[in-house]
JSON list of C-alpha atoms in Angstrom, two decimals:
[
{"chain": "A", "resi": 25, "resn": "MET", "atom": "CA", "xyz": [115.06, 37.08, 108.13]},
{"chain": "A", "resi": 26, "resn": "LYS", "atom": "CA", "xyz": [114.22, 36.11, 104.56]},
{"chain": "A", "resi": 27, "resn": "LEU", "atom": "CA", "xyz": [111.07, 36.79, 102.52]},
{"chain": "A", "resi": 28, "resn": "ASN", "atom": "CA", "xyz": [109.61, 34.67, 99.71]},
{"chain": "A", "resi": 29, "resn": "VAL", "atom": "CA", "xyz": [107.05, 36.71, 97.75]},
{"chain": "A", "resi": 30, "resn": "GLY", "atom": "CA", "xyz": [104.55, 34.69, 95.69]},
{"chain": "A", "resi": 31, "resn": "SER", "atom": "CA", "xyz": [105.41, 31.53, 97.57]},
{"chain": "A", "resi": 32, "resn": "GLY", "atom": "CA", "xyz": [102.59, 29.25, 96.49]},
{"chain": "A", "resi": 33, "resn": "HIS", "atom": "CA", "xyz": [103.06, 26.03, 98.44]},
{"chain": "A", "resi": 34, "resn": "PRO", "atom": "CA", "xyz": [106.52, 26.61, 99.94]},
{"chain": "A", "resi": 35, "resn": "LYS", "atom": "CA", "xyz": [108.97, 23.72, 99.62]},
{"chain": "A", "resi": 36, "resn": "GLY", "atom": "CA", "xyz": [112.61, 23.05, 100.42]},
{"chain": "A", "resi": 37, "resn": "VAL", "atom": "CA", "xyz": [114.55, 25.92, 101.99]},
{"chain": "A", "resi": 38, "resn": "TYR", "atom": "CA", "xyz": [111.41, 28.07, 102.06]},
{"chain": "A", "resi": 39, "resn": "CYS", "atom": "CA", "xyz": [110.06, 25.84, 104.86]},
{"chain": "A", "resi": 40, "resn": "GLU", "atom": "CA", "xyz": [112.98, 26.72, 107.12]},
{"chain": "A", "resi": 41, "resn": "PRO", "atom": "CA", "xyz": [112.15, 29.03, 110.06]},
{"chain": "A", "resi": 42, "resn": "GLU", "atom": "CA", "xyz": [114.06, 32.08, 108.79]},
{"chain": "A", "resi": 43, "resn": "TRP", "atom": "CA", "xyz": [111.75, 32.32, 105.74]},
{"chain": "A", "resi": 44, "resn": "VAL", "atom": "CA", "xyz": [108.47, 34.24, 105.69]},
{"chain": "A", "resi": 45, "resn": "ASN", "atom": "CA", "xyz": [106.28, 33.21, 102.74]},
{"chain": "A", "resi": 46, "resn": "ILE", "atom": "CA", "xyz": [103.51, 35.37, 101.30]},
{"chain": "A", "resi": 47, "resn": "ASP", "atom": "CA", "xyz": [101.10, 34.77, 98.43]},
{"chain": "A", "resi": 48, "resn": "SER", "atom": "CA", "xyz": [97.88, 36.62, 97.68]},
{"chain": "A", "resi": 49, "resn": "ALA", "atom": "CA", "xyz": [96.50, 33.59, 95.82]},
{"chain": "A", "resi": 50, "resn": "ALA", "atom": "CA", "xyz": [97.43, 31.24, 98.65]},
{"chain": "A", "resi": 51, "resn": "LYS", "atom": "CA", "xyz": [94.01, 29.74, 99.24]},
{"chain": "A", "resi": 52, "resn": "GLY", "atom": "CA", "xyz": [94.08, 26.72, 101.51]},
{"chain": "A", "resi": 53, "resn": "LEU", "atom": "CA", "xyz": [97.78, 26.85, 102.30]},
{"chain": "A", "resi": 54, "resn": "ILE", "atom": "CA", "xyz": [97.93, 29.53, 104.97]},
{"chain": "A", "resi": 55, "resn": "ASP", "atom": "CA", "xyz": [99.77, 28.49, 108.11]},
{"chain": "A", "resi": 56, "resn": "GLU", "atom": "CA", "xyz": [100.99, 31.54, 109.97]},
{"chain": "A", "resi": 57, "resn": "ASP", "atom": "CA", "xyz": [102.68, 29.31, 112.57]},
{"chain": "A", "resi": 58, "resn": "LYS", "atom": "CA", "xyz": [104.89, 28.02, 109.75]},
{"chain": "A", "resi": 59, "resn": "GLY", "atom": "CA", "xyz": [105.43, 31.49, 108.25]},
{"chain": "A", "resi": 60, "resn": "VAL", "atom": "CA", "xyz": [102.96, 31.26, 105.34]},
{"chain": "A", "resi": 61, "resn": "PHE", "atom": "CA", "xyz": [100.63, 34.25, 104.97]},
{"chain": "A", "resi": 62, "resn": "SER", "atom": "CA", "xyz": [97.87, 35.15, 102.51]},
{"chain": "A", "resi": 63, "resn": "LEU", "atom": "CA", "xyz": [99.12, 38.61, 101.71]},
{"chain": "A", "resi": 64, "resn": "SER", "atom": "CA", "xyz": [99.73, 40.71, 98.62]},
{"chain": "A", "resi": 65, "resn": "VAL", "atom": "CA", "xyz": [103.16, 42.22, 98.04]},
{"chain": "A", "resi": 66, "resn": "LEU", "atom": "CA", "xyz": [101.33, 45.55, 97.88]},
{"chain": "A", "resi": 67, "resn": "GLU", "atom": "CA", "xyz": [99.90, 45.07, 101.41]},
{"chain": "A", "resi": 68, "resn": "MET", "atom": "CA", "xyz": [103.02, 44.16, 103.38]},
{"chain": "A", "resi": 69, "resn": "PRO", "atom": "CA", "xyz": [102.93, 45.68, 106.87]},
{"chain": "A", "resi": 70, "resn": "ASN", "atom": "CA", "xyz": [104.97, 48.75, 107.79]},
{"chain": "A", "resi": 71, "resn": "ILE", "atom": "CA", "xyz": [106.78, 46.77, 110.50]},
{"chain": "A", "resi": 72, "resn": "TRP", "atom": "CA", "xyz": [108.48, 44.85, 107.67]},
{"chain": "A", "resi": 73, "resn": "THR", "atom": "CA", "xyz": [110.31, 47.98, 106.45]},
{"chain": "A", "resi": 74, "resn": "ASP", "atom": "CA", "xyz": [114.07, 47.25, 106.18]},
{"chain": "A", "resi": 75, "resn": "LYS", "atom": "CA", "xyz": [113.48, 43.79, 107.72]},
{"chain": "A", "resi": 76, "resn": "PHE", "atom": "CA", "xyz": [114.65, 41.16, 105.23]},
{"chain": "A", "resi": 77, "resn": "GLU", "atom": "CA", "xyz": [118.29, 40.48, 104.32]},
{"chain": "A", "resi": 78, "resn": "THR", "atom": "CA", "xyz": [117.17, 38.30, 101.42]},
{"chain": "A", "resi": 79, "resn": "VAL", "atom": "CA", "xyz": [114.00, 38.70, 99.34]},
{"chain": "A", "resi": 80, "resn": "HIS", "atom": "CA", "xyz": [112.98, 36.18, 96.70]},
{"chain": "A", "resi": 81, "resn": "CYS", "atom": "CA", "xyz": [110.35, 37.09, 94.14]},
{"chain": "A", "resi": 82, "resn": "ILE", "atom": "CA", "xyz": [110.44, 34.07, 91.85]},
{"chain": "A", "resi": 83, "resn": "HIS", "atom": "CA", "xyz": [108.01, 33.98, 88.93]},
{"chain": "A", "resi": 84, "resn": "MET", "atom": "CA", "xyz": [105.49, 36.23, 90.62]},
{"chain": "A", "resi": 85, "resn": "LEU", "atom": "CA", "xyz": [105.87, 39.65, 88.97]},
{"chain": "A", "resi": 86, "resn": "GLU", "atom": "CA", "xyz": [104.49, 38.52, 85.59]},
{"chain": "A", "resi": 87, "resn": "HIS", "atom": "CA", "xyz": [101.28, 37.51, 87.40]},
{"chain": "A", "resi": 88, "resn": "MET", "atom": "CA", "xyz": [100.67, 41.04, 88.73]},
{"chain": "A", "resi": 89, "resn": "ASN", "atom": "CA", "xyz": [98.63, 43.64, 86.88]},
{"chain": "A", "resi": 90, "resn": "ARG", "atom": "CA", "xyz": [101.16, 45.50, 84.74]},
{"chain": "A", "resi": 91, "resn": "ASN", "atom": "CA", "xyz": [100.01, 48.84, 86.14]},
{"chain": "A", "resi": 92, "resn": "PHE", "atom": "CA", "xyz": [101.44, 47.87, 89.55]},
{"chain": "A", "resi": 93, "resn": "ARG", "atom": "CA", "xyz": [104.93, 46.77, 88.45]},
{"chain": "A", "resi": 94, "resn": "GLN", "atom": "CA", "xyz": [106.70, 49.86, 89.83]},
{"chain": "A", "resi": 95, "resn": "GLN", "atom": "CA", "xyz": [104.69, 49.73, 93.05]},
{"chain": "A", "resi": 96, "resn": "VAL", "atom": "CA", "xyz": [105.76, 46.10, 93.47]},
{"chain": "A", "resi": 97, "resn": "PHE", "atom": "CA", "xyz": [109.42, 47.11, 93.08]},
{"chain": "A", "resi": 98, "resn": "ASP", "atom": "CA", "xyz": [108.93, 49.99, 95.51]},
{"chain": "A", "resi": 99, "resn": "GLN", "atom": "CA", "xyz": [107.50, 47.59, 98.10]},
{"chain": "A", "resi": 100, "resn": "LEU", "atom": "CA", "xyz": [110.27, 45.04, 97.54]},
{"chain": "A", "resi": 101, "resn": "TYR", "atom": "CA", "xyz": [112.79, 47.84, 98.07]},
{"chain": "A", "resi": 102, "resn": "ARG", "atom": "CA", "xyz": [111.01, 48.99, 101.24]},
{"chain": "A", "resi": 103, "resn": "VAL", "atom": "CA", "xyz": [111.14, 45.59, 102.96]},
{"chain": "A", "resi": 104, "resn": "THR", "atom": "CA", "xyz": [114.70, 44.78, 101.89]},
{"chain": "A", "resi": 105, "resn": "ALA", "atom": "CA", "xyz": [117.17, 45.56, 104.68]},
{"chain": "A", "resi": 106, "resn": "PRO", "atom": "CA", "xyz": [119.99, 48.02, 103.96]},
{"chain": "A", "resi": 107, "resn": "GLY", "atom": "CA", "xyz": [122.69, 45.96, 102.25]},
{"chain": "A", "resi": 108, "resn": "GLY", "atom": "CA", "xyz": [120.13, 43.20, 101.61]},
{"chain": "A", "resi": 109, "resn": "THR", "atom": "CA", "xyz": [119.52, 41.54, 98.28]},
{"chain": "A", "resi": 110, "resn": "LEU", "atom": "CA", "xyz": [116.49, 41.00, 96.09]},
{"chain": "A", "resi": 111, "resn": "PHE", "atom": "CA", "xyz": [116.46, 37.99, 93.75]},
{"chain": "A", "resi": 112, "resn": "LEU", "atom": "CA", "xyz": [113.69, 38.42, 91.18]},
{"chain": "A", "resi": 113, "resn": "GLU", "atom": "CA", "xyz": [113.12, 35.89, 88.40]},
{"chain": "A", "resi": 114, "resn": "VAL", "atom": "CA", "xyz": [110.69, 36.21, 85.48]},
{"chain": "A", "resi": 115, "resn": "PRO", "atom": "CA", "xyz": [110.23, 34.67, 82.03]},
{"chain": "A", "resi": 116, "resn": "ASN", "atom": "CA", "xyz": [112.51, 36.25, 79.43]},
{"chain": "A", "resi": 117, "resn": "PHE", "atom": "CA", "xyz": [109.85, 37.82, 77.23]},
{"chain": "A", "resi": 118, "resn": "GLN", "atom": "CA", "xyz": [112.23, 38.93, 74.48]},
{"chain": "A", "resi": 119, "resn": "ARG", "atom": "CA", "xyz": [113.71, 35.45, 74.05]},
{"chain": "A", "resi": 120, "resn": "ILE", "atom": "CA", "xyz": [110.31, 33.75, 74.25]},
{"chain": "A", "resi": 121, "resn": "VAL", "atom": "CA", "xyz": [108.95, 35.99, 71.49]},
{"chain": "A", "resi": 122, "resn": "GLN", "atom": "CA", "xyz": [111.96, 35.08, 69.34]},
{"chain": "A", "resi": 123, "resn": "LEU", "atom": "CA", "xyz": [111.34, 31.38, 69.95]},
{"chain": "A", "resi": 124, "resn": "LEU", "atom": "CA", "xyz": [107.62, 31.78, 69.18]},
{"chain": "A", "resi": 125, "resn": "HIS", "atom": "CA", "xyz": [108.48, 33.50, 65.91]},
{"chain": "A", "resi": 126, "resn": "GLU", "atom": "CA", "xyz": [110.87, 30.65, 65.00]},
{"chain": "A", "resi": 127, "resn": "ALA", "atom": "CA", "xyz": [108.18, 28.07, 65.83]},
{"chain": "A", "resi": 128, "resn": "TYR", "atom": "CA", "xyz": [105.74, 29.82, 63.50]},
{"chain": "A", "resi": 129, "resn": "ILE", "atom": "CA", "xyz": [108.31, 29.93, 60.70]},
{"chain": "A", "resi": 130, "resn": "THR", "atom": "CA", "xyz": [109.03, 26.20, 61.04]},
{"chain": "A", "resi": 131, "resn": "ASN", "atom": "CA", "xyz": [105.35, 25.37, 61.59]},
{"chain": "A", "resi": 132, "resn": "ASP", "atom": "CA", "xyz": [106.19, 23.62, 64.87]},
{"chain": "A", "resi": 133, "resn": "LEU", "atom": "CA", "xyz": [102.73, 23.77, 66.46]},
{"chain": "A", "resi": 134, "resn": "GLU", "atom": "CA", "xyz": [103.86, 22.04, 69.64]},
{"chain": "A", "resi": 135, "resn": "LYS", "atom": "CA", "xyz": [106.48, 24.76, 70.23]},
{"chain": "A", "resi": 136, "resn": "VAL", "atom": "CA", "xyz": [103.95, 27.46, 69.29]},
{"chain": "A", "resi": 137, "resn": "HIS", "atom": "CA", "xyz": [101.77, 26.14, 72.13]},
{"chain": "A", "resi": 138, "resn": "VAL", "atom": "CA", "xyz": [104.73, 26.00, 74.56]},
{"chain": "A", "resi": 139, "resn": "TRP", "atom": "CA", "xyz": [105.83, 29.57, 73.86]},
{"chain": "A", "resi": 140, "resn": "LYS", "atom": "CA", "xyz": [102.29, 30.99, 73.91]},
{"chain": "A", "resi": 141, "resn": "THR", "atom": "CA", "xyz": [101.86, 29.35, 77.31]},
{"chain": "A", "resi": 142, "resn": "SER", "atom": "CA", "xyz": [105.07, 31.05, 78.45]},
{"chain": "A", "resi": 143, "resn": "ILE", "atom": "CA", "xyz": [103.65, 34.39, 77.34]},
{"chain": "A", "resi": 144, "resn": "TYR", "atom": "CA", "xyz": [100.12, 34.03, 78.74]},
{"chain": "A", "resi": 145, "resn": "GLY", "atom": "CA", "xyz": [100.68, 31.66, 81.67]},
{"chain": "A", "resi": 146, "resn": "LYS", "atom": "CA", "xyz": [99.07, 28.30, 82.28]},
{"chain": "A", "resi": 147, "resn": "GLN", "atom": "CA", "xyz": [95.84, 29.88, 83.60]},
{"chain": "A", "resi": 148, "resn": "ARG", "atom": "CA", "xyz": [94.98, 26.85, 85.75]},
{"chain": "A", "resi": 149, "resn": "TYR", "atom": "CA", "xyz": [93.42, 29.05, 88.46]},
{"chain": "A", "resi": 150, "resn": "ASP", "atom": "CA", "xyz": [92.90, 32.72, 89.36]},
{"chain": "A", "resi": 151, "resn": "GLY", "atom": "CA", "xyz": [96.28, 34.40, 89.53]},
{"chain": "A", "resi": 152, "resn": "ASP", "atom": "CA", "xyz": [97.95, 31.96, 87.11]},
{"chain": "A", "resi": 153, "resn": "ALA", "atom": "CA", "xyz": [97.80, 34.22, 84.03]},
{"chain": "A", "resi": 154, "resn": "HIS", "atom": "CA", "xyz": [100.69, 36.41, 82.91]},
{"chain": "A", "resi": 155, "resn": "HIS", "atom": "CA", "xyz": [99.88, 40.11, 82.65]},
{"chain": "A", "resi": 156, "resn": "TRP", "atom": "CA", "xyz": [103.15, 41.52, 81.33]},
{"chain": "A", "resi": 157, "resn": "GLY", "atom": "CA", "xyz": [106.44, 40.50, 79.77]},
{"chain": "A", "resi": 158, "resn": "PHE", "atom": "CA", "xyz": [109.84, 41.64, 81.02]},
{"chain": "A", "resi": 159, "resn": "ASP", "atom": "CA", "xyz": [113.28, 42.03, 79.49]},
{"chain": "A", "resi": 160, "resn": "GLU", "atom": "CA", "xyz": [116.60, 42.79, 81.16]},
{"chain": "A", "resi": 161, "resn": "SER", "atom": "CA", "xyz": [116.60, 46.56, 80.60]},
{"chain": "A", "resi": 162, "resn": "HIS", "atom": "CA", "xyz": [113.03, 46.92, 81.88]},
{"chain": "A", "resi": 163, "resn": "LEU", "atom": "CA", "xyz": [113.87, 45.07, 85.12]},
{"chain": "A", "resi": 164, "resn": "GLN", "atom": "CA", "xyz": [116.98, 47.20, 85.62]},
{"chain": "A", "resi": 165, "resn": "GLU", "atom": "CA", "xyz": [114.99, 50.40, 85.12]},
{"chain": "A", "resi": 166, "resn": "LEU", "atom": "CA", "xyz": [112.35, 49.30, 87.65]},
{"chain": "A", "resi": 167, "resn": "ALA", "atom": "CA", "xyz": [115.09, 48.48, 90.19]},
{"chain": "A", "resi": 168, "resn": "LYS", "atom": "CA", "xyz": [116.82, 51.82, 89.60]},
{"chain": "A", "resi": 169, "resn": "ILE", "atom": "CA", "xyz": [113.62, 53.84, 90.04]},
{"chain": "A", "resi": 170, "resn": "ALA", "atom": "CA", "xyz": [112.80, 51.93, 93.25]},
{"chain": "A", "resi": 171, "resn": "GLY", "atom": "CA", "xyz": [116.18, 52.97, 94.68]},
{"chain": "A", "resi": 172, "resn": "PHE", "atom": "CA", "xyz": [118.31, 49.83, 94.56]},
{"chain": "A", "resi": 173, "resn": "GLN", "atom": "CA", "xyz": [121.98, 50.81, 94.53]},
{"chain": "A", "resi": 174, "resn": "LYS", "atom": "CA", "xyz": [123.29, 47.84, 92.56]},
{"chain": "A", "resi": 175, "resn": "TYR", "atom": "CA", "xyz": [121.34, 45.74, 90.10]},
{"chain": "A", "resi": 176, "resn": "GLU", "atom": "CA", "xyz": [122.37, 43.22, 87.50]},
{"chain": "A", "resi": 177, "resn": "THR", "atom": "CA", "xyz": [120.42, 40.88, 85.27]},
{"chain": "A", "resi": 178, "resn": "THR", "atom": "CA", "xyz": [121.43, 37.60, 83.75]},
{"chain": "A", "resi": 179, "resn": "ALA", "atom": "CA", "xyz": [119.88, 35.02, 81.47]},
{"chain": "A", "resi": 180, "resn": "ASP", "atom": "CA", "xyz": [122.49, 32.41, 82.44]},
{"chain": "A", "resi": 181, "resn": "PRO", "atom": "CA", "xyz": [120.60, 29.25, 83.50]},
{"chain": "A", "resi": 182, "resn": "GLU", "atom": "CA", "xyz": [123.41, 28.34, 85.92]},
{"chain": "A", "resi": 183, "resn": "GLN", "atom": "CA", "xyz": [122.64, 31.41, 88.04]},
{"chain": "A", "resi": 184, "resn": "MET", "atom": "CA", "xyz": [118.87, 31.01, 88.35]},
{"chain": "A", "resi": 185, "resn": "VAL", "atom": "CA", "xyz": [117.18, 30.52, 91.71]},
{"chain": "A", "resi": 186, "resn": "SER", "atom": "CA", "xyz": [114.42, 28.25, 90.39]},
{"chain": "A", "resi": 187, "resn": "ARG", "atom": "CA", "xyz": [114.31, 25.43, 87.86]},
{"chain": "A", "resi": 188, "resn": "HIS", "atom": "CA", "xyz": [111.97, 27.31, 85.50]},
{"chain": "A", "resi": 189, "resn": "HIS", "atom": "CA", "xyz": [114.89, 27.73, 83.09]},
{"chain": "A", "resi": 190, "resn": "LYS", "atom": "CA", "xyz": [114.51, 24.05, 82.21]},
{"chain": "A", "resi": 191, "resn": "HIS", "atom": "CA", "xyz": [111.14, 24.84, 80.59]},
{"chain": "A", "resi": 192, "resn": "GLU", "atom": "CA", "xyz": [111.47, 28.40, 79.33]},
{"chain": "A", "resi": 193, "resn": "PRO", "atom": "CA", "xyz": [114.05, 31.20, 79.04]},
{"chain": "A", "resi": 194, "resn": "VAL", "atom": "CA", "xyz": [114.18, 33.28, 82.21]},
{"chain": "A", "resi": 195, "resn": "ILE", "atom": "CA", "xyz": [115.87, 36.39, 83.54]},
{"chain": "A", "resi": 196, "resn": "LEU", "atom": "CA", "xyz": [117.25, 36.83, 87.05]},
{"chain": "A", "resi": 197, "resn": "LEU", "atom": "CA", "xyz": [117.60, 40.29, 88.55]},
{"chain": "A", "resi": 198, "resn": "VAL", "atom": "CA", "xyz": [119.89, 40.59, 91.56]},
{"chain": "A", "resi": 199, "resn": "ALA", "atom": "CA", "xyz": [119.48, 43.96, 93.26]},
{"chain": "A", "resi": 200, "resn": "THR", "atom": "CA", "xyz": [121.17, 45.25, 96.42]},
{"chain": "A", "resi": 201, "resn": "LYS", "atom": "CA", "xyz": [119.73, 48.00, 98.61]}
]
């Protein structure tokens, strides 16, 4: 079994039967027969403990209240099967801040807008704002505290799960239980 946390409207491989998709902001897209549930990562059922060989959490963590970031990692650890892998992708806050600073220096107002949007989110609907920024060492520390045995981060666009890297710098954490 595979879990997609923060699924939105699942597409592609996430529509295959082995994927369970959850999203707490998933208004109007719930179809439990197709494995799409309106559910917060913090409310996953106990029967999911050690259940998923693969867990994807792609551009969801930055949308959570920053005070719950360790609890989110703890829950992701709980539902990951022993030997299973978590793939977690977020905007690369450190790099985005650098790019924003450069845009201010060069007075590139279009880029200032782009990088501010990366920091604060698009805010098109409830749940679409960013509440915290992450860097590689912070993600590794959260994974370590949660109990993951192996964890690595990369900013290499070739290794990303999503295509977000085409619009903004991102970080991918790969953690094994």
